[in-house]
Coordinates of C-alpha atoms in Angstrom, one line a residue:
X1 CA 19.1 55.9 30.9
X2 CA 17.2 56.7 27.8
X3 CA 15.9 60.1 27.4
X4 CA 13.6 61.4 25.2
X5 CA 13.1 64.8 24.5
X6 CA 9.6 66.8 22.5
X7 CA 10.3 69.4 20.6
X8 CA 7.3 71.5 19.4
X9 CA 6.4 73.7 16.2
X10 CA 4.1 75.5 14.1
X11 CA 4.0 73.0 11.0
X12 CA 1.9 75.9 8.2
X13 CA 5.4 78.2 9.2
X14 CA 7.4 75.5 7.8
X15 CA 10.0 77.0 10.0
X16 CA 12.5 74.9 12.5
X17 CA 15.1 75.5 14.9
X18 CA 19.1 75.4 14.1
X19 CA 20.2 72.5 15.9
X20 CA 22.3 69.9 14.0
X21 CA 19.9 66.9 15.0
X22 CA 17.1 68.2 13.1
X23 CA 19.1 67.7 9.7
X24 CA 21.0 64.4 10.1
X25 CA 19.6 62.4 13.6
X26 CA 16.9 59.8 13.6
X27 CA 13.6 61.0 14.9
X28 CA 10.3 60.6 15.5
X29 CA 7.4 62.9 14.7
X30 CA 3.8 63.7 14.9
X31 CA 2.1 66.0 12.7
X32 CA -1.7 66.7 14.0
X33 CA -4.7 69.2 14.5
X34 CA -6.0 68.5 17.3
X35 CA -8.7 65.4 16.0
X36 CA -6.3 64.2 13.3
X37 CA -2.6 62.7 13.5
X38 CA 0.1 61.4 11.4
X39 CA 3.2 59.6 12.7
X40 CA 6.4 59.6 10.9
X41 CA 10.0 58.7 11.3
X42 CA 13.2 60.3 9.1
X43 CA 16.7 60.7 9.8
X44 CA 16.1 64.3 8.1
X45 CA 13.1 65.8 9.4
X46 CA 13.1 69.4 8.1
X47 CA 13.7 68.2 4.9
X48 CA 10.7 65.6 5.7
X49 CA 8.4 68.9 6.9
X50 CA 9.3 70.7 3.4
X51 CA 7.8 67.6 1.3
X52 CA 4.7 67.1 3.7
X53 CA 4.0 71.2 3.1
X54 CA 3.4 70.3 -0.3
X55 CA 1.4 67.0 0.3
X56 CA -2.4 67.8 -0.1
X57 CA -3.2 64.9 2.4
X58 CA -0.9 66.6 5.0
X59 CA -2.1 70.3 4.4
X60 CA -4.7 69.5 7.2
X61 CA -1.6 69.8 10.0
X62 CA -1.1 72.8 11.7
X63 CA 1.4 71.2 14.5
X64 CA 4.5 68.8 14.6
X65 CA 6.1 67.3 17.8
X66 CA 9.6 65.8 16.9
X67 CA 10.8 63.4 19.5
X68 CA 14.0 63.0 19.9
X69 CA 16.9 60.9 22.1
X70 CA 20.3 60.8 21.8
X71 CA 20.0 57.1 21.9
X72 CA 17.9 56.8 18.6
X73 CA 19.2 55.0 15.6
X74 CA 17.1 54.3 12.2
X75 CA 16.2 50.7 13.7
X76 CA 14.2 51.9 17.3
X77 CA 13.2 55.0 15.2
X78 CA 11.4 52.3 12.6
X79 CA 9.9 50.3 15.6
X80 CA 9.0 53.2 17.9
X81 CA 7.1 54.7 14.7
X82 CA 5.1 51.2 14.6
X83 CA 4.5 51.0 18.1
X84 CA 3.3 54.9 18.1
X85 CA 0.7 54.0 15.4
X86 CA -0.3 51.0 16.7
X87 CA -1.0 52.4 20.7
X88 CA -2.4 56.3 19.6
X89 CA -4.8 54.5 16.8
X90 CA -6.0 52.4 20.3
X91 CA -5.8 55.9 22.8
X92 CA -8.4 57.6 20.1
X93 CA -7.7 61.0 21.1
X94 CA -6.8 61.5 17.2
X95 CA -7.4 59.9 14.5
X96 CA -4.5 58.2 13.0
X97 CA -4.4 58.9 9.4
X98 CA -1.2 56.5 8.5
X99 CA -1.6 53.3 6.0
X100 CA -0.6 50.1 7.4
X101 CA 1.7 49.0 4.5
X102 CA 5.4 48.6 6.1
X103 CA 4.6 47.4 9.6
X104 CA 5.7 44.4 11.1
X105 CA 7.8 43.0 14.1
X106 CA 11.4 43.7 13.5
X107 CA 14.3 42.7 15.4
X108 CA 17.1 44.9 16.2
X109 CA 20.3 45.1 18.7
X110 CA 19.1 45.7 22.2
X111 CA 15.3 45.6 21.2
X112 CA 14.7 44.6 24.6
X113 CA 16.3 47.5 26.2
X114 CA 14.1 50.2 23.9
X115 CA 10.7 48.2 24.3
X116 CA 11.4 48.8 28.4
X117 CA 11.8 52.3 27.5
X118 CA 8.9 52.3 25.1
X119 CA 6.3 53.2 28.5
X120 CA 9.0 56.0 29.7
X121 CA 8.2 57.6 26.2
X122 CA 4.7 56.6 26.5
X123 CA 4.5 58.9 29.8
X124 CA 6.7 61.6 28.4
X125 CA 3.7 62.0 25.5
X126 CA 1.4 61.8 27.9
X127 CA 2.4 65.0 30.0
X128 CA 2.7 67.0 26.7
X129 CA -1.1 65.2 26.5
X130 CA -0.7 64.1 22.9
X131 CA -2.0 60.5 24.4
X132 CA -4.8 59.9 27.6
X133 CA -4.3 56.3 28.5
X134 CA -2.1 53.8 30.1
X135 CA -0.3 51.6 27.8
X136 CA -2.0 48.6 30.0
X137 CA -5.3 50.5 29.7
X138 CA -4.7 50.3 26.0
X139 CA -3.7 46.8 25.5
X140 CA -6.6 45.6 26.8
X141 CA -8.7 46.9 25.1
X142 CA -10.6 45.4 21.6
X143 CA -9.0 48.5 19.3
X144 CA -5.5 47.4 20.0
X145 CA -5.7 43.7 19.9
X146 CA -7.9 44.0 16.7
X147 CA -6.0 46.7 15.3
X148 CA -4.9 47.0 11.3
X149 CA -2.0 47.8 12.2
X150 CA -0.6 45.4 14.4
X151 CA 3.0 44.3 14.3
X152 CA 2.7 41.1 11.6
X153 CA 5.1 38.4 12.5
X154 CA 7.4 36.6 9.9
X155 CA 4.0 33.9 9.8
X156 CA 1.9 36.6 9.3
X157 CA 3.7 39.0 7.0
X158 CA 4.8 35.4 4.3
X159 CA 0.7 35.0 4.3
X160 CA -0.1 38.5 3.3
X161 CA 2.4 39.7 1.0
X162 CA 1.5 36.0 -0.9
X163 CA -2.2 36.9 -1.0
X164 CA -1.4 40.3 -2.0
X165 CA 0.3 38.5 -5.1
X166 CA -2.6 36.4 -6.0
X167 CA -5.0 38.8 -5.2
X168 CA -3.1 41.1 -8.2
X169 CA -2.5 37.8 -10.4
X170 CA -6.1 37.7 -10.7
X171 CA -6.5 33.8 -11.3
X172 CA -7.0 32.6 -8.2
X173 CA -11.0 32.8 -7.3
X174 CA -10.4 31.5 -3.0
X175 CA -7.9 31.9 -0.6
X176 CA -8.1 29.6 2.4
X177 CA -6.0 30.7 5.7
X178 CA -6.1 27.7 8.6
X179 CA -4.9 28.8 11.9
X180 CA -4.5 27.6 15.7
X181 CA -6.7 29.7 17.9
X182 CA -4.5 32.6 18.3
X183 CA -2.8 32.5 15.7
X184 CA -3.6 36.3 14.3
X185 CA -5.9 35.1 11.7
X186 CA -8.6 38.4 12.7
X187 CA -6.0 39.9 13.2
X188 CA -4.5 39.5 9.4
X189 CA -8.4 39.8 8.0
X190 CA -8.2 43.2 9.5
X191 CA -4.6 44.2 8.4
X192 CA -5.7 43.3 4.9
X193 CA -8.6 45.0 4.6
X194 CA -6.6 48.3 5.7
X195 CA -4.6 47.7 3.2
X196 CA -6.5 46.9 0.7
X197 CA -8.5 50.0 1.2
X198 CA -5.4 51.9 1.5
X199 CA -3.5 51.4 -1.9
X200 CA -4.8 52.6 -5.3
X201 CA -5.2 49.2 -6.9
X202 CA -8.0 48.3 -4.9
X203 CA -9.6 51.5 -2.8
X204 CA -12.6 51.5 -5.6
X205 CA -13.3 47.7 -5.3
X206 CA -16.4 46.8 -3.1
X207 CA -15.1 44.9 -0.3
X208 CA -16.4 43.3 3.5
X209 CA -15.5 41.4 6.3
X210 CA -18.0 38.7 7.1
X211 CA -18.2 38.1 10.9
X212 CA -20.2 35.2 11.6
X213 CA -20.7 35.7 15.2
X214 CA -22.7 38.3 16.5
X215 CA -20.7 39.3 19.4
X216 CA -17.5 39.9 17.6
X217 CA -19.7 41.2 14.9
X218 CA -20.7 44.3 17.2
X219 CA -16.6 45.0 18.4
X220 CA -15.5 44.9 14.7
X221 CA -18.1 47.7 13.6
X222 CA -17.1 49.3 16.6
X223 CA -13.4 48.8 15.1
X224 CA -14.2 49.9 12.3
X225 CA -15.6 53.0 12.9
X226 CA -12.4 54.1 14.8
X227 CA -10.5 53.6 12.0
X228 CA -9.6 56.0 9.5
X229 CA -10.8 54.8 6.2
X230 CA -13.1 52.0 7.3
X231 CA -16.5 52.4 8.4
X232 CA -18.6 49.8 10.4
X233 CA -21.1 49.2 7.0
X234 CA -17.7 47.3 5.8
X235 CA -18.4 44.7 8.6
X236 CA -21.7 42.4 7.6
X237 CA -23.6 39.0 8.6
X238 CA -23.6 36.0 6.2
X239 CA -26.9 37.4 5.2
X240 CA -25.7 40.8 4.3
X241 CA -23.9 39.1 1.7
X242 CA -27.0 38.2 0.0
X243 CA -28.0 41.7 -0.7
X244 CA -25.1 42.6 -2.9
X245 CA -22.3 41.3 -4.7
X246 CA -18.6 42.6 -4.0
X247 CA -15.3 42.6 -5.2
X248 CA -13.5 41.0 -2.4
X249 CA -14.9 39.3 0.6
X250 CA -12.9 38.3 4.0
X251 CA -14.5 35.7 6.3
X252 CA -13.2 35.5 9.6
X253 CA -13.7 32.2 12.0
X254 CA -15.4 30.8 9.0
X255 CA -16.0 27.2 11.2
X256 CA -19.0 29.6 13.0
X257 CA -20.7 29.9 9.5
X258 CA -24.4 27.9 9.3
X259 CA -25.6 25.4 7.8
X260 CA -29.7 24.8 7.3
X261 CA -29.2 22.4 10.9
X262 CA -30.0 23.0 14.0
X263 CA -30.4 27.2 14.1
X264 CA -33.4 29.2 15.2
X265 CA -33.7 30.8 11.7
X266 CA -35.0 28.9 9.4
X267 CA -37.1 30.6 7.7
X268 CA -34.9 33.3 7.3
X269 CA -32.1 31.2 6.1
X270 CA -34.8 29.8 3.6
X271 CA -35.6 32.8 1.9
X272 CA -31.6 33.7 1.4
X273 CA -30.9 30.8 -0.2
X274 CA -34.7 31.3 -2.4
X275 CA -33.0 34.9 -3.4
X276 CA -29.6 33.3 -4.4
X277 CA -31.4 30.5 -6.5
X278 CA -30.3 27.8 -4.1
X279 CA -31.3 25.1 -2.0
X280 CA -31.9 24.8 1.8
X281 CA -29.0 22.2 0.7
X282 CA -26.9 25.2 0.3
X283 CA -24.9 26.6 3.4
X284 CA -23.7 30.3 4.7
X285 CA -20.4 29.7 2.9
X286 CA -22.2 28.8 -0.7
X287 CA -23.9 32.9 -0.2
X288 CA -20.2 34.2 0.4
X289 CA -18.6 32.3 -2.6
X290 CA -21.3 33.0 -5.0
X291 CA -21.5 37.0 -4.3
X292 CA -18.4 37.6 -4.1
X293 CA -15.4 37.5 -7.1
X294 CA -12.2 36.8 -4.7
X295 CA -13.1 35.1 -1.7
X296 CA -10.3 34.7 1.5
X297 CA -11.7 32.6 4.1
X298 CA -9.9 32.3 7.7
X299 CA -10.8 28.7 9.6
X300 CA -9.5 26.0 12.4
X301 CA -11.7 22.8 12.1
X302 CA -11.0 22.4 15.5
X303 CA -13.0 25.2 16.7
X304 CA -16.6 24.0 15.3
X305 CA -18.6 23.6 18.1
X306 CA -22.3 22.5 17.0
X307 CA -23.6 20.6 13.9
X308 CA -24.6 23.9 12.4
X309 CA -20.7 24.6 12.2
X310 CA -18.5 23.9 9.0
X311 CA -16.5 21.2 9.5
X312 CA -13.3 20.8 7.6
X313 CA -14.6 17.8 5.2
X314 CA -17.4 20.3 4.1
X315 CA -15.1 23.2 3.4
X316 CA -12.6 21.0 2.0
X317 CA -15.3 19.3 -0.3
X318 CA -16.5 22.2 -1.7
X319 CA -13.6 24.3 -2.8
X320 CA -13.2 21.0 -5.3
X321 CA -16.4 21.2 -6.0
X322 CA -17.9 24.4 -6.3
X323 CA -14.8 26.7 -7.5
X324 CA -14.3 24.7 -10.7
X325 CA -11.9 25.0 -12.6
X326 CA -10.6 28.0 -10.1
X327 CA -7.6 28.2 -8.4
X328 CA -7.8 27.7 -4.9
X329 CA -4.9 28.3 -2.6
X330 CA -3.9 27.7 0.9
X331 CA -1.6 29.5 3.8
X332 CA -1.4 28.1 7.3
X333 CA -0.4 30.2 10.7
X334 CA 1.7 28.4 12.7
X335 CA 2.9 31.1 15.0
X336 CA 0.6 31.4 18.1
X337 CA 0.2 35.0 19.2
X338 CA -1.9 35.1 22.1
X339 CA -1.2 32.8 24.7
X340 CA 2.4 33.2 26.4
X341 CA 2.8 29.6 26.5
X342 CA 2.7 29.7 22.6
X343 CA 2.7 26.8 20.6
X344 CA 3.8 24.4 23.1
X345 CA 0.7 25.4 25.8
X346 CA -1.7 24.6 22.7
X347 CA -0.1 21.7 21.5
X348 CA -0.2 20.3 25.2
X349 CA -3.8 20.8 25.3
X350 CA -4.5 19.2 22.6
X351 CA -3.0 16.1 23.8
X352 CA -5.2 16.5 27.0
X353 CA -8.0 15.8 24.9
X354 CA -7.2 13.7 22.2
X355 CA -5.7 11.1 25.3
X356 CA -2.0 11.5 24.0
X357 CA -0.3 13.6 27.0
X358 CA 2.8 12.0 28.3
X359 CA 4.0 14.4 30.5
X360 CA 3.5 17.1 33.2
X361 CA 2.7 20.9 32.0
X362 CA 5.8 23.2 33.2
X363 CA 6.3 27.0 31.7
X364 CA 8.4 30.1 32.9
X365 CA 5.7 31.9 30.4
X366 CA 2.5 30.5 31.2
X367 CA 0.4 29.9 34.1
X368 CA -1.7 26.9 34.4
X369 CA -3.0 25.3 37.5
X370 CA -6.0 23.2 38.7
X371 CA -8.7 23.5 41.4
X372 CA -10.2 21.3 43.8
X373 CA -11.2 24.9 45.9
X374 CA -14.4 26.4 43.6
X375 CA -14.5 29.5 46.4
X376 CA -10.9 29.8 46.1
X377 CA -10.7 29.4 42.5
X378 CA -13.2 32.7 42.8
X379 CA -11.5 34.3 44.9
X380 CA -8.2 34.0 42.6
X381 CA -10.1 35.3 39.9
X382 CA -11.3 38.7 41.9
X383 CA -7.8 39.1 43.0
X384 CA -6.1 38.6 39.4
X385 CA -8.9 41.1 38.0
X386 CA -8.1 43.8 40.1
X387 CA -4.3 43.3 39.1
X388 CA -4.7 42.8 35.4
X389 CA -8.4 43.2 34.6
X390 CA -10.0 41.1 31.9
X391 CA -10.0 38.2 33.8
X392 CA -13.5 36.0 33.2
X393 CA -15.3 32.8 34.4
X394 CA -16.4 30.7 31.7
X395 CA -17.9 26.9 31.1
X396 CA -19.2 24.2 28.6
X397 CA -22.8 24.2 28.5
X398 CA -23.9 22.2 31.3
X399 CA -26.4 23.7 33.0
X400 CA -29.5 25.4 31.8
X401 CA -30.0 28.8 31.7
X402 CA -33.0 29.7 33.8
X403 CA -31.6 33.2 34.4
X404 CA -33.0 34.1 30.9
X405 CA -36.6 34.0 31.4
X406 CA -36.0 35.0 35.4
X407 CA -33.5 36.9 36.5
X408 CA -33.9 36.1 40.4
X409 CA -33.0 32.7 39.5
X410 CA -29.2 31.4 39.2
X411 CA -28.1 29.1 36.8
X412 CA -24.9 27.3 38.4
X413 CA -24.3 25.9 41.3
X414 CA -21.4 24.6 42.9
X415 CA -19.5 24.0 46.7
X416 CA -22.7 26.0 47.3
X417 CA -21.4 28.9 45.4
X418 CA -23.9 30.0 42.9
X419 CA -23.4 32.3 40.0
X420 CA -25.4 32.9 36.8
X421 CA -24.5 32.4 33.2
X422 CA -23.4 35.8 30.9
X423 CA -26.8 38.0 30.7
X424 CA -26.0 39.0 26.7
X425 CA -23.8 37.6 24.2
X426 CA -22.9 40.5 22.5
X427 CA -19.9 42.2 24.0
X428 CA -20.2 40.3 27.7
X429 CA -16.7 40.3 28.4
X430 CA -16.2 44.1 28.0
X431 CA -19.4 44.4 30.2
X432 CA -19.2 46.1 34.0
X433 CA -21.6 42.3 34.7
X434 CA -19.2 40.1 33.5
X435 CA -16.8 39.3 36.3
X436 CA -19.8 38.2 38.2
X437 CA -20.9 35.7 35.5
X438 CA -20.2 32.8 33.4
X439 CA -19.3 33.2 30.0
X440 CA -20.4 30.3 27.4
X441 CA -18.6 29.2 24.2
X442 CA -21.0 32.2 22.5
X443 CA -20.1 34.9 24.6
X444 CA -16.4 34.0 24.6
X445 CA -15.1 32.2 21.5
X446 CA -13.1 34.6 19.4
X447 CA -11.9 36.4 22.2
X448 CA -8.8 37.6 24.3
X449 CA -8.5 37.6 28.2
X450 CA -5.6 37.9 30.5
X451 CA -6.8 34.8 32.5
X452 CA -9.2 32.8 32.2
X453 CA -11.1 30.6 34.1
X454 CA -12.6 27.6 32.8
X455 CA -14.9 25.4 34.9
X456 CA -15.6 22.2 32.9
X457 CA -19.0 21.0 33.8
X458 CA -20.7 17.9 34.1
X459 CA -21.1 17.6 30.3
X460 CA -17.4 16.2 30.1
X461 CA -15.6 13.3 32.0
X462 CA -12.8 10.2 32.0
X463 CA -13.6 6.6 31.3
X464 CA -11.2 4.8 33.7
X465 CA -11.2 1.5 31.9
X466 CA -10.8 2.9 28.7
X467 CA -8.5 5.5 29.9
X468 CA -10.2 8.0 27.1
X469 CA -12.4 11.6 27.2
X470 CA -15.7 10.8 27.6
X471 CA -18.9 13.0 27.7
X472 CA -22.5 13.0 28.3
X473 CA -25.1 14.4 26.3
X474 CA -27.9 14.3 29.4
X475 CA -25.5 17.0 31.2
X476 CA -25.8 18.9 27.9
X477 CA -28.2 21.6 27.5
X478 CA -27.5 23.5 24.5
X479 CA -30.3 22.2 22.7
X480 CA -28.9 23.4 18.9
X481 CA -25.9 21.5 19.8
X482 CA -27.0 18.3 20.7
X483 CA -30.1 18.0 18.7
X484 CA -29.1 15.7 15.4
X485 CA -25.6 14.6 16.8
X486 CA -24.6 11.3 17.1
X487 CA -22.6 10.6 20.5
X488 CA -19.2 10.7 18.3
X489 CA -20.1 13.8 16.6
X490 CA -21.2 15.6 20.1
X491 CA -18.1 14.4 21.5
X492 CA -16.0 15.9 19.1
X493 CA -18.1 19.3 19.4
X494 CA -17.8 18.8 23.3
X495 CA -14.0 18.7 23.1
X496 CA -13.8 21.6 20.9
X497 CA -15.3 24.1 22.8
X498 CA -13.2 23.3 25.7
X499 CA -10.4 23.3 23.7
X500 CA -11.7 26.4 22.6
X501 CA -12.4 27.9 26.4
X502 CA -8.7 26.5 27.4
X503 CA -7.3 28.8 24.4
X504 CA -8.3 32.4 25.4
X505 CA -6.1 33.5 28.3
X506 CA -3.2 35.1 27.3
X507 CA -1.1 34.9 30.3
X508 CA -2.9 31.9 32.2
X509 CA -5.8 29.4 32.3
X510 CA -7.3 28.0 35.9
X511 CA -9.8 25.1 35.6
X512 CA -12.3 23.7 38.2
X513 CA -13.7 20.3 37.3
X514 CA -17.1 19.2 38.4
X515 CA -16.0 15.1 37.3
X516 CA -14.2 13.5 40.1
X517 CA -12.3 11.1 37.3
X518 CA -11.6 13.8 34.6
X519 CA -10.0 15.7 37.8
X520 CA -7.9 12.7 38.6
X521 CA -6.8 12.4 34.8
X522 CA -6.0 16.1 34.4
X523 CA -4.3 16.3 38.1
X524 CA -1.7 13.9 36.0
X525 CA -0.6 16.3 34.1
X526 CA -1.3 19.9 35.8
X527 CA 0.0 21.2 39.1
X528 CA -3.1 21.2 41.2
X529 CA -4.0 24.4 44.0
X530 CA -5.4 23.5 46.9

């Protein structure tokens, strides 16, 4: 059994015990003040404790907590030191002041055995109450799956310390990163900035994360303002952009940026592109790239979802048209990172839709199952929530959402079951509502749940005789989406979302279908609950 033991001192004494581990033994420490923290790892850490007395950024300490276990070697004390910052950044009972530079997922001999004992160290810290919450509590939360400094994966790491370099070349005017829906690309937006922030080369340039969608928007200046040397102003609308120029600008999920089609403001969208000199012609993407001098954009074409949306032609049209003469480079994630069933689950899914699946969906990892019950499919999803929380109920648009304008009224219907669509769009999954709702492709897309539950609707079916994904824009009622799409173009949009909706749980995804054929079709492939 691992043991870990904390040893406590008064860090302005600058004076430590005699015991030969504290001069040549790999440990763990935390220096704070009660609102501030800094974690820190050294096979020397008195020695470590002189230098930080003399380091003005460290002078605010008054306490170190050394953790120690005869176990330790410089490898678990390099990881633990990650995972520290990563889960007491997310706790928030201090304030982390660390840089992110250096972090990443490393392997090691018997890593599996020392992440089991990560949680008995977690509970160790949490009876000398240098930490409040669960390590479950934490990972669910926005703070730690958003965090800057997440673990980077090989993918992840090869992407940044490449943009890095070009960002410090200084000839390359656009960065484009494509990515499979959880595949970290917030996730690396967010490191980045950190960073960037962070080091001396670039803490004076003007820099902002673009967040197209207002939801996410609201978490990430939430984020933001938990972060030590970020603040929430960092975190802007495409139409923040056109009130000042900047240095650097990141765009996450840029496929959720507008064109001047089918969105309720017009006019407003008018008058941005009258102050930038351009044409209604122009798009969301045209304000980034002409307000900003480096430009790194994070997309998946297969995630537009409504001919407002950027679709990869558009994007790829205009870095050879618009950045002339300006280098433009590109970096794909391969590596998905949320869903257990990892590249595989997503790449089966995909074939779902696109009518190439030639076999049945099996995973030790990942859950996946179909229902013909909708009470019991309910039911499951009460049961799993009060196990795992962040478990949610969500659907392509079809059905209307009368709840808006009444909230007596319920929007869906089914098996004589009725339940309403989400009441906000901002921040519905993390609200106490939310269980007892239906999320839409607003209210969901871009983020995480544990399971998720995906009713596709009557907007979506199968063509027997053709043996292909069909859908039908009557049983279709978000108006912006449909109105101007061609039946190709609304199938493609249709598809998206659900693959969108199908690409959210992290450790498994339940579908109802309304369609009797598209259930047939799918029961091919996925185990079906009765």
């Amino acid at each position: 059994m691992i043991m870990f033991e904390i040893i406590d001192y008064d860090f302005k004494k600058d004076t430590y015990g005699d015991e030969d581990y504290l001069d040549n033994w790999p440990m763990i420490y935390i220096l704070e003040n009660g609102k501030k923290a800094y974690i820190g790892e050294s096979n020397h850490v008195k020695t470590r404790m002189t230098q930080h007395a003399t380091n003005e950024e460290k002078k605010i300490f008054n306490k170190v907590h050394f953790i120690y276990s005869k176990m330790f070697n410089q490898s678990v004390t390099f990881d633990y030191e990650s995972k520290l910052i990563q889960y007491i950044v997310a706790d928030e009972l201090f304030e982390v002041t660390n840089k992110n530079s250096g972090i990443a997922d490393k392997q090691y001999y018997n890593k599996d055995v020392y992440d089991e004992k990560f949680e008995q160290l977690w509970r160790k810290l949490q009876k000398a109450k240098l930490v409040k919450h669960s390590l479950e509590e934490i990972e669910n939360s926005d703070l730690f799956k958003y965090s800057p400094y997440k673990e980077l994966n090989d993918d992840q790491r090869k992407s940044v310390d490449d943009i890095l370099t070009k960002l410090e070349e200084g000839n390359t005017k656009c960065i484009v990163v494509n990515g499979m829906p959880g595949s970290g690309k917030t996730i690396v937006a967010v490191y980045l900035i950190k960073y960037l922030l962070d080091s001396e080369e670039f803490h004076d340039k003007k820099i902002g994360f673009v967040v197209p969608q207002t939801s996410l928007r609201k978490t990430m200046k939430g984020i933001f303002k938990s972060i030590y040397g970020l603040s929430p102003s960092q975190v802007l609308s495409p139409s923040d952009v056109t009130k000042n120029k900047y240095d650097i600008l990141l765009v996450d999920e840029v496929h959720r940026l507008h064109r001047y089609k089918n969105i309720s403001y017009m006019g407003t969208f008018k008058k941005n592109c009258d102050k930038l000199g351009l044409t209604t012609e122009a798009d969301e993407l045209d304000w980034i790239l002409k307000q900003s001098d480096f430009t790194i954009l994070f997309y998946d074409g297969l995630q537009v979802v409504g001919p407002s949306g950027l679709d990869a032609n558009r994007i790829k049209d205009k870095m050879y048209s618009i950045i002339k003469n300006q280098y433009v480079a590109y970096y794909s994630l391969k590596t998905q990172m949320r869903v257990l069933g990892g590249n595989d689950y997503i790449s089966f899914v995909r074939s779902l839709f696109d009518g190439t699946c030639d076999r049945r969906y099996v995973s030790d990892n990942y859950e996946l199952k179909l229902y013909t019950d909708f009470s019991r499919f309910e039911k499951d999803m009460y049961d799993k929530e009060t196990k795992n929380s962040l478990c949610r109920m969500v659907a392509g648009y079809s059905w209307k959402w009368i709840s808006k304008t009444d909230d007596s009224l319920y929007d869906i219907k089914i098996q004589n079951i009725s339940r309403k669509w989400n009441h906000c769009t901002e921040g519905w999954v993390l609200t106490p509502e939310a269980i007892d709702e239906v999320g839409c492709i607003h209210s969901i897309q871009g983020y995480d749940l544990n399971y998720a539950y995906v009713i596709l609707g009557y907007d979506i079916g199968f063509d027997k005789n053709t043996n292909q994904i069909v859908v039908y824009p009557e049983n279709y009622y978000d108006s912006n989406g449909k109105r101007t799409a061609s039946y190709d173009e609304l199938l493609e949009y249709i598809k998206n979302i659900y693959y969108v909706l199908l690409t959210r749980g992290i450790k498994g995804t339940y579908l109802y279908v309304c369609d009797d054929d598209l259930r047939d079709y799918l029961s091919k492939y996925i185990e079906v609950k009765r």
